[in-house]
PDB file of C-alpha atoms in Angstrom:
ATOM      1  CA  MET A   1     -18.008   2.422  -7.597  1.00 42.00           C
ATOM      2  CA  GLN A   2     -20.037   5.498  -6.665  1.00 50.00           C
ATOM      3  CA  ILE A   3     -18.247   8.720  -7.261  1.00 54.00           C
ATOM      4  CA  ASP A   4     -19.353  12.318  -6.959  1.00 61.00           C
ATOM      5  CA  PRO A   5     -20.694  13.249 -10.440  1.00 61.00           C
ATOM      6  CA  GLU A   6     -18.941  16.626 -10.267  1.00 64.00           C
ATOM      7  CA  LEU A   7     -15.665  14.876  -9.454  1.00 64.00           C
ATOM      8  CA  ALA A   8     -16.275  12.424 -12.281  1.00 60.00           C
ATOM      9  CA  LYS A   9     -16.019  15.333 -14.710  1.00 62.00           C
ATOM     10  CA  ILE A  10     -12.401  15.777 -13.668  1.00 65.00           C
ATOM     11  CA  ASN A  11     -10.560  13.371 -15.873  1.00 63.00           C
ATOM     12  CA  ILE A  12      -8.864  11.148 -13.277  1.00 66.00           C
ATOM     13  CA  PRO A  13      -7.146   7.897 -14.280  1.00 67.00           C
ATOM     14  CA  ARG A  14      -9.811   5.227 -13.901  1.00 63.00           C
ATOM     15  CA  ASP A  15     -11.096   1.910 -15.116  1.00 60.00           C
ATOM     16  CA  GLU A  16     -14.663   0.592 -15.224  1.00 55.00           C
ATOM     17  CA  GLU A  17     -14.714   0.237 -11.438  1.00 54.00           C
ATOM     18  CA  GLY A  18     -13.421   3.657 -10.452  1.00 58.00           C
ATOM     19  CA  PRO A  19     -10.211   5.599  -9.871  1.00 64.00           C
ATOM     20  CA  VAL A  20      -6.918   3.812 -10.361  1.00 69.00           C
ATOM     21  CA  PHE A  21      -3.869   4.409  -8.182  1.00 76.00           C
ATOM     22  CA  GLU A  22      -0.384   3.033  -8.557  1.00 72.00           C
ATOM     23  CA  GLU A  23       0.907   3.907  -5.124  1.00 77.00           C
ATOM     24  CA  PRO A  24      -0.649   4.494  -1.706  1.00 78.00           C
ATOM     25  CA  TRP A  25       0.276   8.195  -1.571  1.00 85.00           C
ATOM     26  CA  GLN A  26      -1.789   8.828  -4.693  1.00 86.00           C
ATOM     27  CA  ALA A  27      -4.885   7.341  -3.078  1.00 85.00           C
ATOM     28  CA  GLN A  28      -4.200   9.313   0.114  1.00 89.00           C
ATOM     29  CA  ALA A  29      -3.860  12.609  -1.756  1.00 92.00           C
ATOM     30  CA  PHE A  30      -7.048  11.814  -3.646  1.00 88.00           C
ATOM     31  CA  ALA A  31      -8.929  10.896  -0.443  1.00 89.00           C
ATOM     32  CA  LEU A  32      -7.788  14.095   1.323  1.00 94.00           C
ATOM     33  CA  THR A  33      -9.103  16.169  -1.558  1.00 92.00           C
ATOM     34  CA  VAL A  34     -12.453  14.372  -1.642  1.00 87.00           C
ATOM     35  CA  LYS A  35     -12.895  14.744   2.126  1.00 91.00           C
ATOM     36  CA  LEU A  36     -11.975  18.451   2.143  1.00 94.00           C
ATOM     37  CA  HIS A  37     -14.499  19.006  -0.623  1.00 90.00           C
ATOM     38  CA  GLU A  38     -17.142  17.072   1.338  1.00 86.00           C
ATOM     39  CA  ALA A  39     -16.410  19.375   4.263  1.00 91.00           C
ATOM     40  CA  LYS A  40     -17.175  22.281   1.877  1.00 92.00           C
ATOM     41  CA  GLN A  41     -13.678  23.741   2.088  1.00 95.00           C
ATOM     42  CA  PHE A  42     -13.743  24.322  -1.672  1.00 92.00           C
ATOM     43  CA  THR A  43     -15.905  23.574  -4.698  1.00 88.00           C
ATOM     44  CA  TRP A  44     -14.896  21.273  -7.540  1.00 82.00           C
ATOM     45  CA  GLY A  45     -14.886  24.333  -9.762  1.00 83.00           C
ATOM     46  CA  GLU A  46     -12.223  25.941  -7.570  1.00 90.00           C
ATOM     47  CA  TRP A  47     -10.309  22.679  -7.513  1.00 88.00           C
ATOM     48  CA  ALA A  48     -10.469  22.296 -11.277  1.00 83.00           C
ATOM     49  CA  GLU A  49      -9.044  25.772 -11.762  1.00 87.00           C
ATOM     50  CA  ILE A  50      -6.000  25.210  -9.549  1.00 92.00           C
ATOM     51  CA  PHE A  51      -5.464  21.618 -10.613  1.00 88.00           C
ATOM     52  CA  GLY A  52      -5.933  22.514 -14.281  1.00 85.00           C
ATOM     53  CA  ALA A  53      -3.215  25.153 -13.978  1.00 89.00           C
ATOM     54  CA  GLU A  54      -0.833  22.530 -12.548  1.00 89.00           C
ATOM     55  CA  ILE A  55      -1.577  20.119 -15.387  1.00 84.00           C
ATOM     56  CA  ALA A  56      -1.158  22.880 -17.978  1.00 84.00           C
ATOM     57  CA  ALA A  57       2.196  23.941 -16.499  1.00 87.00           C
ATOM     58  CA  ASP A  58       3.336  20.328 -16.340  1.00 84.00           C
ATOM     59  CA  THR A  59       2.330  19.722 -19.935  1.00 79.00           C
ATOM     60  CA  ALA A  60       4.079  22.909 -21.049  1.00 80.00           C
ATOM     61  CA  ALA A  61       7.205  21.754 -19.191  1.00 80.00           C
ATOM     62  CA  GLY A  62       7.104  18.561 -21.239  1.00 77.00           C
ATOM     63  CA  ASN A  63       6.722  16.249 -18.252  1.00 74.00           C
ATOM     64  CA  GLY A  64       5.514  12.698 -18.660  1.00 67.00           C
ATOM     65  CA  VAL A  65       1.968  11.448 -18.660  1.00 66.00           C
ATOM     66  CA  GLY A  66       0.663   8.616 -16.501  1.00 69.00           C
ATOM     67  CA  ASN A  67      -0.463   8.167 -12.943  1.00 73.00           C
ATOM     68  CA  THR A  68       2.643   9.444 -11.192  1.00 79.00           C
ATOM     69  CA  ALA A  69       2.885  12.670 -13.185  1.00 82.00           C
ATOM     70  CA  TYR A  70      -0.850  13.159 -12.834  1.00 82.00           C
ATOM     71  CA  TYR A  71      -0.868  12.741  -9.054  1.00 86.00           C
ATOM     72  CA  LEU A  72       2.231  14.902  -8.622  1.00 90.00           C
ATOM     73  CA  CYS A  73       0.139  17.677 -10.170  1.00 90.00           C
ATOM     74  CA  TRP A  74      -2.738  16.660  -7.900  1.00 91.00           C
ATOM     75  CA  LEU A  75      -0.503  16.890  -4.831  1.00 94.00           C
ATOM     76  CA  ALA A  76       0.887  20.290  -5.861  1.00 95.00           C
ATOM     77  CA  ALA A  77      -2.668  21.557  -6.395  1.00 95.00           C
ATOM     78  CA  LEU A  78      -3.739  20.239  -2.989  1.00 96.00           C
ATOM     79  CA  GLU A  79      -0.844  22.083  -1.320  1.00 97.00           C
ATOM     80  CA  LYS A  80      -1.867  25.266  -3.154  1.00 96.00           C
ATOM     81  CA  ILE A  81      -5.568  25.053  -2.377  1.00 96.00           C
ATOM     82  CA  VAL A  82      -5.057  24.478   1.375  1.00 97.00           C
ATOM     83  CA  ALA A  83      -2.833  27.585   1.379  1.00 96.00           C
ATOM     84  CA  LYS A  84      -5.277  29.628  -0.700  1.00 96.00           C
ATOM     85  CA  LYS A  85      -8.174  28.669   1.574  1.00 95.00           C
ATOM     86  CA  GLU A  86      -5.981  29.392   4.596  1.00 95.00           C
ATOM     87  CA  LEU A  87      -6.399  25.887   5.993  1.00 96.00           C
ATOM     88  CA  LEU A  88      -2.629  25.443   6.323  1.00 95.00           C
ATOM     89  CA  THR A  89       0.294  27.731   5.612  1.00 94.00           C
ATOM     90  CA  PRO A  90       3.203  26.686   3.374  1.00 93.00           C
ATOM     91  CA  ASP A  91       5.423  27.233   6.411  1.00 95.00           C
ATOM     92  CA  GLN A  92       3.425  24.748   8.517  1.00 95.00           C
ATOM     93  CA  LEU A  93       3.752  22.178   5.750  1.00 94.00           C
ATOM     94  CA  LYS A  94       7.460  22.770   5.406  1.00 94.00           C
ATOM     95  CA  ARG A  95       8.050  22.367   9.131  1.00 94.00           C
ATOM     96  CA  ARG A  96       5.897  19.252   9.357  1.00 93.00           C
ATOM     97  CA  LYS A  97       7.759  17.683   6.447  1.00 92.00           C
ATOM     98  CA  ALA A  98      11.064  18.201   8.242  1.00 91.00           C
ATOM     99  CA  GLU A  99       9.576  16.668  11.395  1.00 91.00           C
ATOM    100  CA  TRP A 100       8.482  13.544   9.526  1.00 88.00           C
ATOM    101  CA  GLN A 101      11.916  13.240   7.958  1.00 85.00           C
ATOM    102  CA  VAL A 102      13.650  13.481  11.329  1.00 85.00           C
ATOM    103  CA  ALA A 103      11.211  10.983  12.844  1.00 83.00           C
ATOM    104  CA  ALA A 104      11.844   8.546   9.989  1.00 78.00           C
ATOM    105  CA  ASP A 105      15.600   8.924  10.285  1.00 78.00           C
ATOM    106  CA  HIS A 106      15.490   8.193  14.014  1.00 76.00           C
ATOM    107  CA  THR A 107      13.186   5.206  13.839  1.00 71.00           C
ATOM    108  CA  PRO A 108      14.921   1.830  13.623  1.00 68.00           C
ATOM    109  CA  HIS A 109      13.420  -0.537  11.095  1.00 65.00           C
ATOM    110  CA  GLY A 110      10.897  -2.767  12.806  1.00 60.00           C
ATOM    111  CA  GLN A 111       9.206   0.085  14.632  1.00 63.00           C
ATOM    112  CA  PRO A 112       6.394   2.284  13.353  1.00 65.00           C
ATOM    113  CA  ILE A 113       7.346   5.852  12.511  1.00 68.00           C
ATOM    114  CA  THR A 114       5.534   8.351  14.700  1.00 71.00           C
ATOM    115  CA  LEU A 115       6.131  12.028  15.319  1.00 70.00           C
ATOM    116  CA  GLU A 116       6.535  11.418  19.069  1.00 62.00           C
ATOM    117  CA  LYS A 117       9.961   9.997  18.306  1.00 46.00           C
ATOM    118  CA  THR A 118      11.193  13.336  17.033  1.00 46.00           C
ATOM    119  CA  PRO A 119      14.031  14.513  19.301  1.00 46.00           C
ATOM    120  CA  GLU A 120      13.645  18.001  20.717  1.00 41.00           C
TER     121      GLU A 120
ATOM    122  CA  MET B   1      18.483 -12.556   7.636  1.00 35.00           C
ATOM    123  CA  ALA B   2      15.648 -10.238   6.802  1.00 37.00           C
ATOM    124  CA  HIS B   3      16.079  -8.226   9.985  1.00 37.00           C
ATOM    125  CA  ASP B   4      19.588  -7.160   9.109  1.00 34.00           C
ATOM    126  CA  HIS B   5      18.230  -4.908   6.386  1.00 35.00           C
ATOM    127  CA  LYS B   6      17.876  -1.203   6.971  1.00 40.00           C
ATOM    128  CA  HIS B   7      15.876   1.325   5.080  1.00 43.00           C
ATOM    129  CA  GLY B   8      18.593   2.648   2.851  1.00 42.00           C
ATOM    130  CA  ASP B   9      16.707   5.650   1.569  1.00 49.00           C
ATOM    131  CA  PRO B  10      14.927   8.489   3.313  1.00 53.00           C
ATOM    132  CA  LEU B  11      11.168   8.564   2.948  1.00 67.00           C
ATOM    133  CA  PRO B  12      10.310   9.501  -0.613  1.00 80.00           C
ATOM    134  CA  GLU B  13       9.521  13.203  -1.061  1.00 87.00           C
ATOM    135  CA  THR B  14       5.966  12.564  -2.225  1.00 90.00           C
ATOM    136  CA  VAL B  15       5.237  10.352   0.788  1.00 88.00           C
ATOM    137  CA  LEU B  16       6.548  13.073   3.113  1.00 91.00           C
ATOM    138  CA  ARG B  17       4.406  15.728   1.451  1.00 94.00           C
ATOM    139  CA  VAL B  18       1.243  13.645   1.694  1.00 93.00           C
ATOM    140  CA  LYS B  19       1.962  12.566   5.287  1.00 91.00           C
ATOM    141  CA  SER B  20       2.496  16.217   6.230  1.00 95.00           C
ATOM    142  CA  LEU B  21      -0.778  17.373   4.656  1.00 96.00           C
ATOM    143  CA  GLU B  22      -2.652  14.463   6.137  1.00 95.00           C
ATOM    144  CA  SER B  23      -1.338  14.767   9.694  1.00 94.00           C
ATOM    145  CA  LEU B  24      -1.857  18.549   9.846  1.00 96.00           C
ATOM    146  CA  LEU B  25      -5.368  18.417   8.366  1.00 96.00           C
ATOM    147  CA  ILE B  26      -6.331  15.665  10.837  1.00 95.00           C
ATOM    148  CA  GLU B  27      -4.898  17.643  13.777  1.00 95.00           C
ATOM    149  CA  LYS B  28      -6.861  20.710  12.737  1.00 95.00           C
ATOM    150  CA  GLY B  29     -10.018  18.622  12.608  1.00 95.00           C
ATOM    151  CA  LEU B  30     -10.522  19.405   8.911  1.00 94.00           C
ATOM    152  CA  VAL B  31     -10.593  15.741   7.936  1.00 94.00           C
ATOM    153  CA  GLU B  32     -11.171  12.566   9.934  1.00 93.00           C
ATOM    154  CA  ALA B  33      -8.536   9.843   9.953  1.00 90.00           C
ATOM    155  CA  ALA B  34     -11.124   7.044   9.961  1.00 88.00           C
ATOM    156  CA  ALA B  35     -13.042   8.547   7.041  1.00 87.00           C
ATOM    157  CA  LEU B  36      -9.847   8.876   5.009  1.00 87.00           C
ATOM    158  CA  ASP B  37      -8.881   5.274   5.715  1.00 82.00           C
ATOM    159  CA  ALA B  38     -12.333   4.092   4.730  1.00 77.00           C
ATOM    160  CA  LEU B  39     -12.060   5.863   1.388  1.00 77.00           C
ATOM    161  CA  VAL B  40      -8.559   4.574   0.643  1.00 78.00           C
ATOM    162  CA  ASP B  41      -9.697   1.113   1.747  1.00 70.00           C
ATOM    163  CA  ARG B  42     -12.213   0.994  -1.087  1.00 64.00           C
ATOM    164  CA  TYR B  43      -9.425   0.841  -3.641  1.00 60.00           C
ATOM    165  CA  GLU B  44      -7.122  -1.558  -1.886  1.00 56.00           C
ATOM    166  CA  SER B  45      -8.490  -4.837  -3.197  1.00 50.00           C
ATOM    167  CA  LYS B  46      -8.600  -3.624  -6.786  1.00 51.00           C
ATOM    168  CA  VAL B  47      -6.263  -4.877  -9.504  1.00 51.00           C
ATOM    169  CA  GLY B  48      -3.260  -5.827  -7.434  1.00 58.00           C
ATOM    170  CA  PRO B  49      -4.148  -8.948  -5.484  1.00 72.00           C
ATOM    171  CA  LYS B  50      -5.496 -10.554  -8.650  1.00 77.00           C
ATOM    172  CA  ASN B  51      -2.015 -10.228 -10.149  1.00 83.00           C
ATOM    173  CA  GLY B  52      -0.418 -11.941  -7.184  1.00 90.00           C
ATOM    174  CA  ALA B  53      -3.080 -14.665  -7.164  1.00 92.00           C
ATOM    175  CA  LYS B  54      -2.249 -15.547 -10.782  1.00 93.00           C
ATOM    176  CA  VAL B  55       1.410 -15.908  -9.842  1.00 95.00           C
ATOM    177  CA  VAL B  56       0.600 -18.191  -6.886  1.00 97.00           C
ATOM    178  CA  ALA B  57      -1.792 -20.365  -8.916  1.00 97.00           C
ATOM    179  CA  ARG B  58       0.882 -20.820 -11.612  1.00 97.00           C
ATOM    180  CA  ALA B  59       3.383 -21.812  -8.921  1.00 97.00           C
ATOM    181  CA  TRP B  60       0.928 -24.467  -7.687  1.00 97.00           C
ATOM    182  CA  VAL B  61       0.459 -26.116 -11.087  1.00 97.00           C
ATOM    183  CA  ASP B  62       3.761 -25.538 -12.891  1.00 97.00           C
ATOM    184  CA  PRO B  63       6.844 -26.967 -11.119  1.00 97.00           C
ATOM    185  CA  GLU B  64       9.244 -25.243 -13.541  1.00 97.00           C
ATOM    186  CA  PHE B  65       7.649 -21.841 -12.906  1.00 97.00           C
ATOM    187  CA  ARG B  66       7.703 -22.553  -9.175  1.00 97.00           C
ATOM    188  CA  LYS B  67      11.451 -23.140  -9.379  1.00 97.00           C
ATOM    189  CA  ARG B  68      11.971 -19.883 -11.274  1.00 97.00           C
ATOM    190  CA  LEU B  69       9.743 -17.994  -8.816  1.00 96.00           C
ATOM    191  CA  PHE B  70      11.746 -19.042  -5.780  1.00 97.00           C
ATOM    192  CA  SER B  71      15.116 -18.483  -7.427  1.00 96.00           C
ATOM    193  CA  ASP B  72      14.294 -15.051  -8.934  1.00 94.00           C
ATOM    194  CA  ALA B  73      10.791 -13.732  -8.259  1.00 93.00           C
ATOM    195  CA  THR B  74      11.413 -10.380  -9.944  1.00 90.00           C
ATOM    196  CA  SER B  75      12.056 -12.106 -13.292  1.00 91.00           C
ATOM    197  CA  ALA B  76       9.357 -14.731 -12.753  1.00 93.00           C
ATOM    198  CA  VAL B  77       6.559 -12.190 -12.217  1.00 90.00           C
ATOM    199  CA  ALA B  78       7.897 -10.213 -15.174  1.00 88.00           C
ATOM    200  CA  GLU B  79       6.733 -13.182 -17.301  1.00 89.00           C
ATOM    201  CA  PHE B  80       3.205 -11.958 -16.462  1.00 85.00           C
ATOM    202  CA  GLY B  81       4.133  -8.382 -17.299  1.00 77.00           C
ATOM    203  CA  PHE B  82       4.229  -7.347 -13.626  1.00 74.00           C
ATOM    204  CA  SER B  83       7.216  -5.301 -12.586  1.00 64.00           C
ATOM    205  CA  GLY B  84       8.570  -3.547  -9.549  1.00 52.00           C
ATOM    206  CA  ALA B  85       7.166  -0.039  -9.153  1.00 47.00           C
ATOM    207  CA  GLN B  86      10.625   1.420  -8.622  1.00 47.00           C
ATOM    208  CA  GLY B  87      12.810  -1.478  -9.589  1.00 53.00           C
ATOM    209  CA  GLU B  88      12.938  -3.012  -6.131  1.00 69.00           C
ATOM    210  CA  GLU B  89      13.664  -6.690  -5.737  1.00 85.00           C
ATOM    211  CA  LEU B  90      10.807  -9.129  -5.198  1.00 90.00           C
ATOM    212  CA  ILE B  91      11.395 -12.276  -3.158  1.00 93.00           C
ATOM    213  CA  ALA B  92       8.870 -15.135  -3.042  1.00 95.00           C
ATOM    214  CA  LEU B  93       8.559 -16.935   0.289  1.00 96.00           C
ATOM    215  CA  GLU B  94       7.446 -20.560   0.270  1.00 97.00           C
ATOM    216  CA  ASN B  95       4.946 -21.688   2.879  1.00 97.00           C
ATOM    217  CA  THR B  96       5.135 -25.382   3.743  1.00 96.00           C
ATOM    218  CA  ASP B  97       3.739 -27.563   6.511  1.00 93.00           C
ATOM    219  CA  GLN B  98       6.930 -26.815   8.430  1.00 95.00           C
ATOM    220  CA  VAL B  99       7.328 -23.066   7.774  1.00 96.00           C
ATOM    221  CA  HIS B 100       4.778 -20.247   7.668  1.00 97.00           C
ATOM    222  CA  ASN B 101       5.958 -16.856   6.401  1.00 96.00           C
ATOM    223  CA  VAL B 102       4.400 -13.525   7.253  1.00 95.00           C
ATOM    224  CA  VAL B 103       5.392 -10.082   5.982  1.00 93.00           C
ATOM    225  CA  VAL B 104       5.436  -6.711   7.706  1.00 89.00           C
ATOM    226  CA  CYS B 105       6.931  -3.294   7.088  1.00 79.00           C
ATOM    227  CA  THR B 106       7.343  -0.152   9.110  1.00 58.00           C
ATOM    228  CA  LEU B 107       6.867   2.141   6.111  1.00 55.00           C
ATOM    229  CA  CYS B 108       3.749   2.437   4.042  1.00 46.00           C
ATOM    230  CA  SER B 109       5.874   2.293   0.910  1.00 47.00           C
ATOM    231  CA  CYS B 110       7.302  -1.173   1.494  1.00 69.00           C
ATOM    232  CA  TYR B 111       4.701  -3.374  -0.108  1.00 74.00           C
ATOM    233  CA  PRO B 112       4.768  -5.229  -3.422  1.00 78.00           C
ATOM    234  CA  TRP B 113       2.187  -3.000  -5.182  1.00 69.00           C
ATOM    235  CA  PRO B 114       2.600  -4.478  -8.650  1.00 69.00           C
ATOM    236  CA  VAL B 115       1.444  -7.892  -7.410  1.00 79.00           C
ATOM    237  CA  LEU B 116      -0.693  -6.971  -4.385  1.00 80.00           C
ATOM    238  CA  GLY B 117      -2.091  -3.518  -5.136  1.00 70.00           C
ATOM    239  CA  LEU B 118      -2.468  -1.002  -2.310  1.00 67.00           C
ATOM    240  CA  PRO B 119      -1.704  -2.179   1.220  1.00 70.00           C
ATOM    241  CA  PRO B 120      -4.688  -2.738   3.512  1.00 76.00           C
ATOM    242  CA  VAL B 121      -5.153  -0.240   6.321  1.00 69.00           C
ATOM    243  CA  TRP B 122      -4.237  -2.778   9.016  1.00 81.00           C
ATOM    244  CA  TYR B 123      -0.909  -3.490   7.290  1.00 83.00           C
ATOM    245  CA  LYS B 124       0.035   0.159   7.790  1.00 72.00           C
ATOM    246  CA  SER B 125      -1.287   0.307  11.358  1.00 76.00           C
ATOM    247  CA  ALA B 126       1.128   0.728  14.235  1.00 76.00           C
ATOM    248  CA  PRO B 127      -0.283  -2.238  16.234  1.00 83.00           C
ATOM    249  CA  TYR B 128       0.225  -4.705  13.371  1.00 87.00           C
ATOM    250  CA  ARG B 129       3.711  -3.424  12.584  1.00 82.00           C
ATOM    251  CA  ALA B 130       4.825  -3.542  16.193  1.00 82.00           C
ATOM    252  CA  ARG B 131       3.106  -6.732  17.309  1.00 89.00           C
ATOM    253  CA  VAL B 132       3.636  -9.110  14.404  1.00 90.00           C
ATOM    254  CA  VAL B 133       7.383  -9.058  15.036  1.00 87.00           C
ATOM    255  CA  ARG B 134       6.973  -9.607  18.787  1.00 89.00           C
ATOM    256  CA  GLU B 135       4.110 -12.087  18.915  1.00 92.00           C
ATOM    257  CA  PRO B 136       3.384 -13.343  15.391  1.00 93.00           C
ATOM    258  CA  ARG B 137       1.349 -16.389  16.481  1.00 95.00           C
ATOM    259  CA  LYS B 138      -0.995 -14.269  18.545  1.00 94.00           C
ATOM    260  CA  VAL B 139      -1.474 -11.774  15.694  1.00 94.00           C
ATOM    261  CA  LEU B 140      -2.135 -14.634  13.249  1.00 95.00           C
ATOM    262  CA  GLU B 141      -4.713 -16.079  15.623  1.00 95.00           C
ATOM    263  CA  GLU B 142      -6.506 -12.737  15.599  1.00 93.00           C
ATOM    264  CA  PHE B 143      -6.709 -13.117  11.808  1.00 93.00           C
ATOM    265  CA  GLY B 144      -8.276 -16.536  12.419  1.00 94.00           C
ATOM    266  CA  THR B 145      -5.121 -18.392  11.434  1.00 95.00           C
ATOM    267  CA  THR B 146      -4.083 -21.054  13.930  1.00 94.00           C
ATOM    268  CA  LEU B 147      -0.917 -22.920  13.073  1.00 93.00           C
ATOM    269  CA  PRO B 148       0.238 -26.269  14.451  1.00 93.00           C
ATOM    270  CA  ASP B 149       2.743 -25.882  17.285  1.00 92.00           C
ATOM    271  CA  ASP B 150       5.515 -27.490  15.253  1.00 93.00           C
ATOM    272  CA  THR B 151       5.158 -25.034  12.351  1.00 94.00           C
ATOM    273  CA  GLU B 152       7.888 -22.425  12.444  1.00 94.00           C
ATOM    274  CA  VAL B 153       6.699 -18.825  11.916  1.00 95.00           C
ATOM    275  CA  ARG B 154       9.117 -16.557  10.058  1.00 94.00           C
ATOM    276  CA  VAL B 155       8.503 -12.803  10.047  1.00 92.00           C
ATOM    277  CA  TRP B 156      10.009 -10.880   7.139  1.00 91.00           C
ATOM    278  CA  ASP B 157      10.591  -7.173   7.426  1.00 86.00           C
ATOM    279  CA  SER B 158      10.281  -5.451   4.046  1.00 84.00           C
ATOM    280  CA  THR B 159      12.651  -2.695   3.072  1.00 74.00           C
ATOM    281  CA  ALA B 160      12.681   0.019   0.470  1.00 66.00           C
ATOM    282  CA  GLU B 161      14.735  -2.281  -1.774  1.00 74.00           C
ATOM    283  CA  THR B 162      13.185  -5.658  -1.027  1.00 83.00           C
ATOM    284  CA  ARG B 163       9.535  -6.698  -1.147  1.00 86.00           C
ATOM    285  CA  TYR B 164       8.114 -10.102  -0.288  1.00 91.00           C
ATOM    286  CA  LEU B 165       5.333 -12.228  -1.729  1.00 93.00           C
ATOM    287  CA  VAL B 166       4.164 -15.178   0.356  1.00 96.00           C
ATOM    288  CA  VAL B 167       3.203 -18.256  -1.647  1.00 97.00           C
ATOM    289  CA  PRO B 168       0.645 -20.048   0.530  1.00 97.00           C
ATOM    290  CA  THR B 169       0.323 -23.824   0.604  1.00 97.00           C
ATOM    291  CA  ARG B 170      -2.103 -25.269  -1.924  1.00 97.00           C
ATOM    292  CA  PRO B 171      -5.285 -26.163  -0.044  1.00 95.00           C
ATOM    293  CA  SER B 172      -6.304 -29.798   0.131  1.00 92.00           C
ATOM    294  CA  GLY B 173      -9.264 -30.675  -2.039  1.00 93.00           C
ATOM    295  CA  SER B 174      -8.066 -28.376  -4.834  1.00 94.00           C
ATOM    296  CA  GLU B 175      -6.421 -31.137  -6.910  1.00 93.00           C
ATOM    297  CA  SER B 176      -9.018 -31.075  -9.701  1.00 93.00           C
ATOM    298  CA  LEU B 177      -9.121 -27.280 -10.120  1.00 94.00           C
ATOM    299  CA  ASP B 178      -7.535 -25.484 -13.067  1.00 95.00           C
ATOM    300  CA  GLU B 179      -5.191 -22.518 -12.772  1.00 95.00           C
ATOM    301  CA  GLU B 180      -7.935 -19.908 -13.047  1.00 93.00           C
ATOM    302  CA  ALA B 181     -10.116 -21.534 -10.383  1.00 94.00           C
ATOM    303  CA  LEU B 182      -7.074 -21.918  -8.147  1.00 96.00           C
ATOM    304  CA  ALA B 183      -6.300 -18.202  -8.402  1.00 94.00           C
ATOM    305  CA  ASP B 184      -9.734 -17.486  -6.885  1.00 91.00           C
ATOM    306  CA  LEU B 185      -8.619 -19.263  -3.705  1.00 95.00           C
ATOM    307  CA  VAL B 186      -5.644 -16.929  -3.237  1.00 94.00           C
ATOM    308  CA  SER B 187      -6.605 -13.917  -1.134  1.00 91.00           C
ATOM    309  CA  ARG B 188      -4.524 -10.818  -0.589  1.00 89.00           C
ATOM    310  CA  ASP B 189      -4.085 -11.719   3.080  1.00 93.00           C
ATOM    311  CA  SER B 190      -2.776 -15.185   2.197  1.00 96.00           C
ATOM    312  CA  MET B 191      -0.003 -13.511   0.162  1.00 95.00           C
ATOM    313  CA  ILE B 192       0.933 -11.288   3.116  1.00 94.00           C
ATOM    314  CA  GLY B 193       0.884 -14.397   5.268  1.00 96.00           C
ATOM    315  CA  THR B 194      -1.831 -13.490   7.771  1.00 95.00           C
ATOM    316  CA  LYS B 195      -4.220 -16.100   6.368  1.00 95.00           C
ATOM    317  CA  MET B 196      -4.130 -19.396   4.509  1.00 95.00           C
ATOM    318  CA  ALA B 197      -5.409 -19.830   0.969  1.00 95.00           C
ATOM    319  CA  GLU B 198      -9.116 -20.552   0.973  1.00 94.00           C
ATOM    320  CA  SER B 199     -10.426 -24.091   0.719  1.00 92.00           C
ATOM    321  CA  PRO B 200     -12.389 -24.933  -2.412  1.00 89.00           C
ATOM    322  CA  VAL B 201     -16.149 -25.003  -1.984  1.00 78.00           C
ATOM    323  CA  LYS B 202     -17.412 -28.566  -2.302  1.00 59.00           C
ATOM    324  CA  SER B 203     -19.715 -28.890  -5.258  1.00 51.00           C
TER     325      SER B 203
END
């Protein structure tokens, strides 16, 4: 699987075919990061700095290794870099998260969850 | 009945965080939804479906395993070393000439990852989720799967606690194949129930 050589230097969980994900959200977080980089919103150097700090803090806190721990750091770094680059504010993210939660709570099983279902 | 189940838990925190980032970045035009899907799609057929295919092939050749699989799928797949990602229950659904099972879920998280890997993009799409419950035969036909009129179609709605694995019928002409060759006939879609297992290539 072709992967950006600069990205390949970041030590992501992978096998001989490419990155390995355990759950869909991990692949989505990864894909968002790759696409934002492609759109030149940040360099891999900038990413590595923020992501590296997350990993270091996580390691210092004694948290587990493995895909989930790794991509939780990835997700935290992604939230930080979009704030740092002023793509999204933490407040926007917080509000949107609440909206998704409300939408999910109000959607009966058997129907897709969409934000349009959010009551005013 | 499968439809009596409700999602007992709120969306997991991580899923909410990723959905929030994704939806906002798409709205701002910073990333494209289609491009994201295409990238995630590249990983979907890795690892997982091969696990499920091994389970199905074993069920075709080993009647004792088949019995264990349909009485307690969670324990039966554990014999292969596959487990539930978060301890949810796995239920195997038996396709026969009389009954065809198909699986859907409204949440991206309700999918048996340990046996099927990441869900395909269409599985998460609103049209599939809405339509397969309402008009399953029509949706199956769009996948190229036409069932006899007297075959009953059962739609199973996954939940946060319960995941389903469809065990397709063993294709005719596969009698001489060994377990490994049989596993090659079992596609991801056949274990979701939108397709049949493939027919062996005549040699």
